[in-house]
Each structure stands twice: as C-alpha cells, then as structure tokens.
Amino acid sequence: MRTEEPRAIHLADYRAPEFRITTVHLDFSLEPEATHVTAKLQIERLSGSGPLTLMGENQKLLGVALDGRALSPGDYHLDDKSLTLTDPPSKLTLEISSQINPAANTELEGLFLSNGMFCTQCEPEGFRRITYFLDRPDNLSVFTVRIEASKEQYPVLLSNGNRVGGGDLPPDENGNGRHYVAWHDPFPKPSYLFALVAGDLGSIHGDFTTMRGRPIALDIYVEHGNEPRARYALDALKRAMAWDERAYGREYDLDIFMIVAVSAFNMGAMENKGLNIFNDKVLLATPETATDDDYARIESVVAHEYFHNWTGNRITCRDWFQLSLKEGLTVFRDQNFSGDERSHAVQRIQDVRALRARQFVEDAGPLAHPVQPQSYIEINNFYTATIYEKGAQVIGMLKTLVGDEGYRKGTDLYFDRHDGHAATVEDWVKCFEDACGRDLSQFRLWYRQAGTPVIEARGTYDADARTYTLELTQSLAPTADQPEKKPMHIPVRIGLMGKDGSALPLTLDGENRAGPDSRVLEVTQKFQRFVFVDVAQEPLLSLGRDFSAPAIFRNPLSLHQRAVLMGKDSDAFNRWEAGQTLAAEIMLDGTSHTDYIAAIGEVLARAEEDPAFAAQMLMPPTESELAAKKTPVDPPRINGARLALVRAIALAHQDRLAWLYEQMRDAGDYSPDARSAGRRALRNACLRYLTAADDEAAAGLADAHYRTATNMTDMIAGLAALTRMESPLRDSAFTHFHDRFRSDPLVLDKWMSLQAGSPLPETVTAVRGLMKHPAFDLKNPNRVRALIGAFGANHLRFHNGDGSGYRLVGEVIRALDGVNPQVAARMAGAFESWRRYDQDRQAQMRAELVAIRDLPGISPNLFEVAGKMLN
Ligand code: BES
Ligand code: ZN
C-alpha cells in the first residue's frame, strides 16, 4: 500500500546546491543479483551550513568512510531515500559501498539487465539507484569508473569518456577468469549522463574527422549477429556529426563516440556522454527487417542523441523544470537535420501531425502544462509532447522572429556563455535578446502558458481602394492551472493568392515599394488589423504558412476555396493543410466531396513530381485526427465516414491509381534513401485505395503485394491491407510472416501491432490471445507497446461500445504498474481524452481510471497521471 501521498515538487522551491561533488571514482564489481558499488566522492561546501544529504534508493548500504575513517551507523542518518551527514567538514572525501540487484530491476531505471547484459538508464533520477549521490542536474562532477566482471560472460565493459586502463584479474573462487576496464570522462557532467554497459557484444567501427581535423573513433555495439543491422545507424551518425558542424559550428569533443543497442529499454534512446544507449528498435535495420519509416526514425534518433552532446551535455539543465531547454531544442535540431537530409515539406507535415496528435490533445486535456512546468509529482511523467514537440515549435518561432542570422548569433552566444554549466530556459531566451537586440518578454509566455492559442482570420477586400484588410484575433482558453491568459507573441506567416494561383505582393499600408510574396505578421495583441495596399484582385488567404506557430489557425473559406489552395498554394505545407481541412469537413460535417475528389485528381496527375509529398497529400486525416476536431466523438461514425471517403476516391480515380501503382514499382535493389522511400510510400498509398473495397479481389491484390515484396516496407503495406479483411488470405499471410520471423522479436512486434490495429470486430479477443504468445513479455516495453500500445491507438476498437477495449487496456496497465511504473503511466495516456466521448463511453473509461487510481500499492507515476485525468 502507498504509505504517504506522493508530494509535488515546485519550481518556486528551487535552491542552489549547498555542496558540490567535484570528482567521483566509481568501482563496480558486477554480478547479476549482487553487484557491489564503491563510490569515492570529493565534496566541497559551496554555501550555507546545513547537513549534507545524498539521494539513494533500492540498495543495501554496506559502509561509509569519511576522510578515510569508517563511520558507524550512529554517525549518519539513513532512510529509504537518502543518506545524511549532519555536520560535515567543508571539504571531505566520502567513500560509500553498497550492493544492488540488477536482475530484480524490472523498472529498467538505474543498473539493470537487458537480455543478459548490464546496462544503465540514469536520466532523470536513476543514478540514485546505483549509489548515494547529489543526483540533481546542477551538480557536475568528473567521473572515473572502474568495472570488473567475469571475463567470459562480460568481455565488453564500457563507460563514459576514454578508456584509461584494463587487464586481467585473478580468477574467482570457482576458477572463472575476471577482468577490469577503467574509463575516465574529462568533461564534468551531471549523474544522469553516467552510463555503464557490460556484456558479450559484437561491434562495428567507423571513423569521423572533425572540421578541425581531429579523428574520432565511432563504435556501435550490438548483440552478436546483429552487426550488419547497425550499418545504417553508423552512416546516420556520420551525417549528423557533419551537419552539426555546418549548421551550428559544433564539433565533437571526446576521441571516441560509442552507441550500444539494448532490447529492454523504457525510452527510445539516451544521450549519455560518449556512450549513447539505444533501444534496439531505433537502431537496428536491414531492408528485410525494417521499414522506410524505421530507417527515418533511426536517422532522427541517432542525430537527436548525438546533438545532445552540445544541447544537453556540454550545456545541461539546472533542474528538471528546464527539461525543454535540452529536449525541445534538440528535437528542433533533429527535425531540421531530417528536413535537410530528406524533404522539408514532408518533414514539416509529419512533425505537425505528431504535434497535433499528441501535444494538442495534451494541451486540451487534464494533463495540460506549460513548456516550463511549475510543479510535478513524478518527473518521469514530464517527458511529454509539450516539453518535446511544443518546445521544438517554440524554438522554431524564435528562429522565425530573429531570422536565420540572428538565430545563429543567439546560439553561438548560448554555447559560448553557458558551456560547462547548467542553464535555464531564461538563460536561453536572454542570449537571443542580447545577441539580436530584441525584447522577448512577451515571447517568454510560450514557456509559461499552457494551452493552444486559436488565431481567427477575417479578410475583406475593397475593390475600389484595392486594399485587403486582414483582422486577426487570438484567444487562449483557460486551463486548470491558469484561469487568466495573456495575449501571446505569435508569428503568423501568410500569403495572398490570385485567381490563377499567382502570388499577390504583400505591401503594408505605408510601405513605398511592393512587398514580398510571403511574410510574417507579428501578432502581439488580442485583436490586430493589417491593411495591404495595391492588391490587384480579391485574394485568397493562405494563413499560417509552414505552420508558423503551434496554434489553431481558423481561416473561414468555402469548400471550393480550400480545394483551390490545396491545388495551387505555393506553400507546400498549406497545400497539404487545405486538403486535410477539406477532407475533415467532408467527413465530420457530411458536406459534398466533389471539390475534394477533383483536387485529389490534380494531386494524382502531378504525383510523379514529388512522390513522397503526393503520398502525404493522398491520405485524409486519420480517425484519431478526426476525433480531436469535434465532440462528442462518435468512433463508429468516424470510421464509416472515412471508409466512405476512401472508397469514393478509389472509385473516382481507379485507373490513375492503378497506373501509378505500376509506375512506382521498385527497379533494382532496395535503398532506404528518401527518394526511393517516397516512391514506395506513393505506391503503398495507391495500394490502400486499390484495396479499398475490402473484398476478395482486394484481398488478392494485397496478398500478391505481400508475397512479391522484396523489403519490409512493402510486406507491411500488404499485411496492413489484409488486416482489414475477413479472408483466408489474411490468415495465411499472417501465419507465413510469423513463421518467417518467429525468432526475431523486433519484427514480430510489427506482426503484433498490425493485428492490434485491425478494425475487425474480433480484435479485442485477438489481442488477448496474442498476450499469451510466447513472444509477448510484460517485462519488455517494446513488446507491450507493440501490442497494447498499438491497440490503444486503434480508435475504432479501443472505443468499442461494449467497453471491452477499455477493460483490456485497463487490466494491462494495472498488471504492468508492479513491473514497470514508467511504462504503465505512459500507457494510461490512452484514456487522456475520455471526456470528449459520449456519456456511455465516458462512464466506462472513468470506471477504468478509477480502478487504476485505486490500485493497491500504485506507483507515484501512475497515481499522478490517473489522478490528474480524473480531477
Ligand atoms: N534524454 C532522452 C531520453 C530519456 C527520456 C531519458 C525520458 C529519461 C527519460 C532522449 O534524448 C530522448 O529524448 N529520446 C527520445 C527520442 C528522441 C528522438 C525524441 C525517446 O527516447 O523517445
Ligand atoms: Zn532528447
């Protein structure tokens, strides 16, 4: 049972540390069930006269020595969360020995075992499960680590920095050989960036020469046999290193950069200094086992974690309320990298879709919080879409406001000023004020106010005066934490289009020469009016180009006008946006689909010009995207409306779709590059339509697609079509796939996800059956996400009217909480939007949430999330 109510931590309570640990010597003797850790800490007082309290959990304290003298239990205070010395000298050496049990660590926080290998996850507060420490990000220490272990079982022993020693040791009492390796990281770092890996691993090697000519050794470690699957990640790493030099002038600093892939991992990956640890799902890829989306994801995660070396490691966060300082910024950097490497338009579309699917939903629900939160119970719950995705958008707006050059000046100053320190969001914004001479006081509200602003446009054309008056109104609904909201500083990028699609120059009243075709209006007040002069004809407004702010843009246009923008807007993002809005209006309001179907015809006619972009244009909003637009949500109705639209498109454009399907066939060997991937994406979008009837002929085509596929992308596209159909071909294809990949858990995950995402009525039963499959394992987060996570995202079946979907997910969450509370709390996000549904569904979801909140012995993680959802 929970003994005490979990307590909230407040930003307002931040206090500078009274002590600093300057150097750490860690000594590990690794055994799965009894690992010994000795930490020798040099500590000095910075201020005050209070006690010295070190955080520590889940370990058995074996001994403490102060300046070489063993202490007795009466000399310190110990509880289940900390170790305190009441009256320490102002400079001291503490030597602390403790014992931990990595084999019992199912939470995967601290030191744990993943498929027999030791690895760590210390961010945000896992280090305190390894030893007693000032486990807070504003304590930066120089680490030296000695690891000793069985030589046969753990031939590879890794930690941060450079290898500074190693060798054989006398055998243990059973005659088994032992060895050790020592590592030293010269860069002071917070404990959350500490890492250790030990196992019997294979590796691949590469090298990189920095812009100043320094050679860097690159090593990727994987389980034996997976070496070929790490090649693409190595390639992505080199491109990321080169990009950071070009785009930000940032060079790598150690002589060696290592990545390790592990199979049991809570998150995607972790940026530990010089030793990134990756979930194997976002590292391993071959054409036979990974889809184009997997490749793109690997590229972006490898880049993201690498980029943290400067944005996160060299400059870290003062406290966890500043999390977006490193995460929002690093996401912004990885998004730009992927855009540069692939396609800016497609990248922007995908980023905005992810933002709306997760962050807008968060902002509109019970878990809404600002990019800089003011309080939390469990910091692990705050690695949210708001911190990440909205945080990245905020930086994008800052760049829009100060321009490319100003942005680079600001980041240069930031790296210069704060290198080697723990910084705040305020420090970051200040750099742009200082470097660019701008007042960003109102802009700071983006960090402080939760909620998604709405921008409404009203345009009037005066033919006689040849003026176009644009009125913009901004509003921000109150959130639980903030009843009053202030107007924000919002960059609104617009364009005006003539009848033939030509751009009309945007000249503001008072300007004496023709303005640009596209411009950013700075909206700072609740209501603002902009008058454009010399406007030759009644224009069509293109609002929020390139999604210039994380806002809801309302542009009142007719179906026909949206169709025109969809075909002709010079801003690629807004062409896509117009199509999405149009399709949503058809599906949700039942308006005529004539204009949209015709516009899709134009997209198909030009699809070969940019297949990747065309594939995006061809897909109407998903059921979840539609659900986010209108309440009360009616899941079967949304499903039916979307199916009807897809079938209408298929019927209208059958011939062209079939032609493109043939045209986009792969010639030659598979390559994961963006162009080839774009052709496959377009071809598979065509397949979606060509199989839209879900009849026997459709099943035949999907089956043939699957059977003739030469890569995982196409195999999955075939199976994804089949999973919608009641056909013997469906069962035989799924059996075939299963038998081929039965010993490859990452690939079987895809097989599970497809079945969990099926719209067929028996999906709940099927998922319950798959939970008994030998590959399913509640202890491995990838397995849980592949099956239960995918089911939670199955809008139609999760929201089954009989509540069976809710009960399934609720049961799993409650069982999972005792194993891995972090993942359980994340899964509970499936219920986040419960208040948007009809009374019946609300009651059923609420009942699950209550059962979760009242779970005996519930973790603080799950308690915080379920409690907030119910409030
Ligand atoms: N620092 C995080 C990993 C992390 C997250 C550690 C939460 C502890 C708690 C890492 O840099 C990260 O953000 N990883 C993302 C992927 C990234 C591409 C957005 C992840 O793991 O999902
Ligand atoms: Zn990150």
Short mmCIF file of N, CA, C and O and ligand atoms in Angstrom, two decimals, residues 121 123-124 267-271 297 301 304-305 308 326-327 331 334 380 383 388, ligand 1:
data_model
loop_
_atom_site.label_atom_id
_atom_site.label_comp_id
_atom_site.label_asym_id
_atom_site.label_seq_id
_atom_site.Cartn_x
_atom_site.Cartn_y
_atom_site.Cartn_z
N GLN A 121 20.20 3.21 -17.14
CA GLN A 121 19.41 4.36 -17.58
C GLN A 121 19.32 5.27 -16.36
O GLN A 121 18.64 4.94 -15.39
N GLU A 123 18.90 8.97 -16.54
CA GLU A 123 18.02 10.13 -16.61
C GLU A 123 16.58 9.70 -16.29
O GLU A 123 16.16 8.67 -16.81
N PRO A 124 15.86 10.49 -15.54
CA PRO A 124 16.32 11.66 -14.81
C PRO A 124 16.88 11.32 -13.42
O PRO A 124 17.81 11.97 -12.98
N MET A 267 12.73 3.98 -23.00
CA MET A 267 12.56 5.06 -23.96
C MET A 267 13.12 4.64 -25.31
O MET A 267 13.41 3.47 -25.52
N GLY A 268 13.29 5.64 -26.19
CA GLY A 268 13.89 5.36 -27.48
C GLY A 268 15.40 5.23 -27.35
O GLY A 268 16.00 4.24 -27.76
N ALA A 269 16.02 6.25 -26.75
CA ALA A 269 17.46 6.25 -26.63
C ALA A 269 17.90 7.30 -25.63
O ALA A 269 17.11 8.15 -25.24
N MET A 270 19.18 7.23 -25.24
CA MET A 270 19.68 8.10 -24.18
C MET A 270 21.08 8.61 -24.51
O MET A 270 21.95 7.84 -24.91
N GLU A 271 21.28 9.91 -24.26
CA GLU A 271 22.46 10.63 -24.73
C GLU A 271 23.67 10.61 -23.80
O GLU A 271 24.50 11.51 -23.85
N ARG A 297 13.26 6.96 -38.73
CA ARG A 297 13.25 7.13 -37.27
C ARG A 297 14.67 6.93 -36.71
O ARG A 297 15.12 7.69 -35.85
N VAL A 301 16.69 9.62 -34.51
CA VAL A 301 17.05 9.39 -33.10
C VAL A 301 18.58 9.40 -32.93
O VAL A 301 19.09 9.96 -31.96
N HIS A 304 19.44 12.97 -32.95
CA HIS A 304 18.95 13.61 -31.73
C HIS A 304 19.92 13.36 -30.56
O HIS A 304 20.36 14.30 -29.90
N GLU A 305 20.24 12.10 -30.32
CA GLU A 305 21.10 11.80 -29.17
C GLU A 305 22.50 12.37 -29.38
O GLU A 305 23.12 12.87 -28.45
N HIS A 308 22.56 16.07 -28.61
CA HIS A 308 22.55 16.38 -27.17
C HIS A 308 23.96 16.63 -26.64
O HIS A 308 24.12 17.22 -25.57
N LYS A 326 16.82 21.36 -23.08
CA LYS A 326 17.60 20.41 -23.87
C LYS A 326 16.72 19.61 -24.83
O LYS A 326 17.13 19.35 -25.96
N GLU A 327 15.52 19.21 -24.41
CA GLU A 327 14.73 18.33 -25.27
C GLU A 327 14.03 19.08 -26.41
O GLU A 327 14.09 18.64 -27.57
N VAL A 331 15.08 18.36 -30.20
CA VAL A 331 14.09 17.93 -31.19
C VAL A 331 14.08 18.90 -32.36
O VAL A 331 14.07 18.49 -33.53
N ASP A 334 16.99 18.00 -34.46
CA ASP A 334 16.89 16.77 -35.24
C ASP A 334 15.84 16.90 -36.36
O ASP A 334 16.00 16.34 -37.44
N ASN A 380 9.40 11.62 -14.29
CA ASN A 380 9.31 10.75 -15.46
C ASN A 380 8.03 10.97 -16.27
O ASN A 380 7.98 10.68 -17.45
N TYR A 383 8.20 13.89 -19.45
CA TYR A 383 8.83 13.78 -20.76
C TYR A 383 7.69 13.71 -21.77
O TYR A 383 7.38 12.68 -22.34
N TYR A 388 8.63 18.26 -25.44
CA TYR A 388 9.37 17.91 -26.66
C TYR A 388 8.87 18.67 -27.88
O TYR A 388 9.58 19.48 -28.47
N1 BES B 1 17.02 12.17 -22.89
C1 BES B 1 16.06 11.42 -23.62
C2 BES B 1 15.84 10.05 -23.08
C3 BES B 1 15.04 9.98 -21.82
C4 BES B 1 13.72 10.25 -21.84
C5 BES B 1 15.58 9.59 -20.63
C6 BES B 1 12.97 10.15 -20.68
C7 BES B 1 14.83 9.51 -19.50
C8 BES B 1 13.53 9.78 -19.51
C9 BES B 1 16.45 11.28 -25.08
O1 BES B 1 17.30 12.25 -25.55
C10 BES B 1 15.19 11.38 -25.89
O2 BES B 1 14.61 12.40 -25.92
N2 BES B 1 14.79 10.29 -26.53
C11 BES B 1 13.57 10.21 -27.28
C12 BES B 1 13.83 10.15 -28.76
C13 BES B 1 14.06 11.47 -29.39
C14 BES B 1 14.37 11.31 -30.86
C15 BES B 1 12.91 12.42 -29.23
C16 BES B 1 12.90 8.93 -26.85
O3 BES B 1 13.52 8.16 -26.12
O4 BES B 1 11.76 8.72 -27.21
#
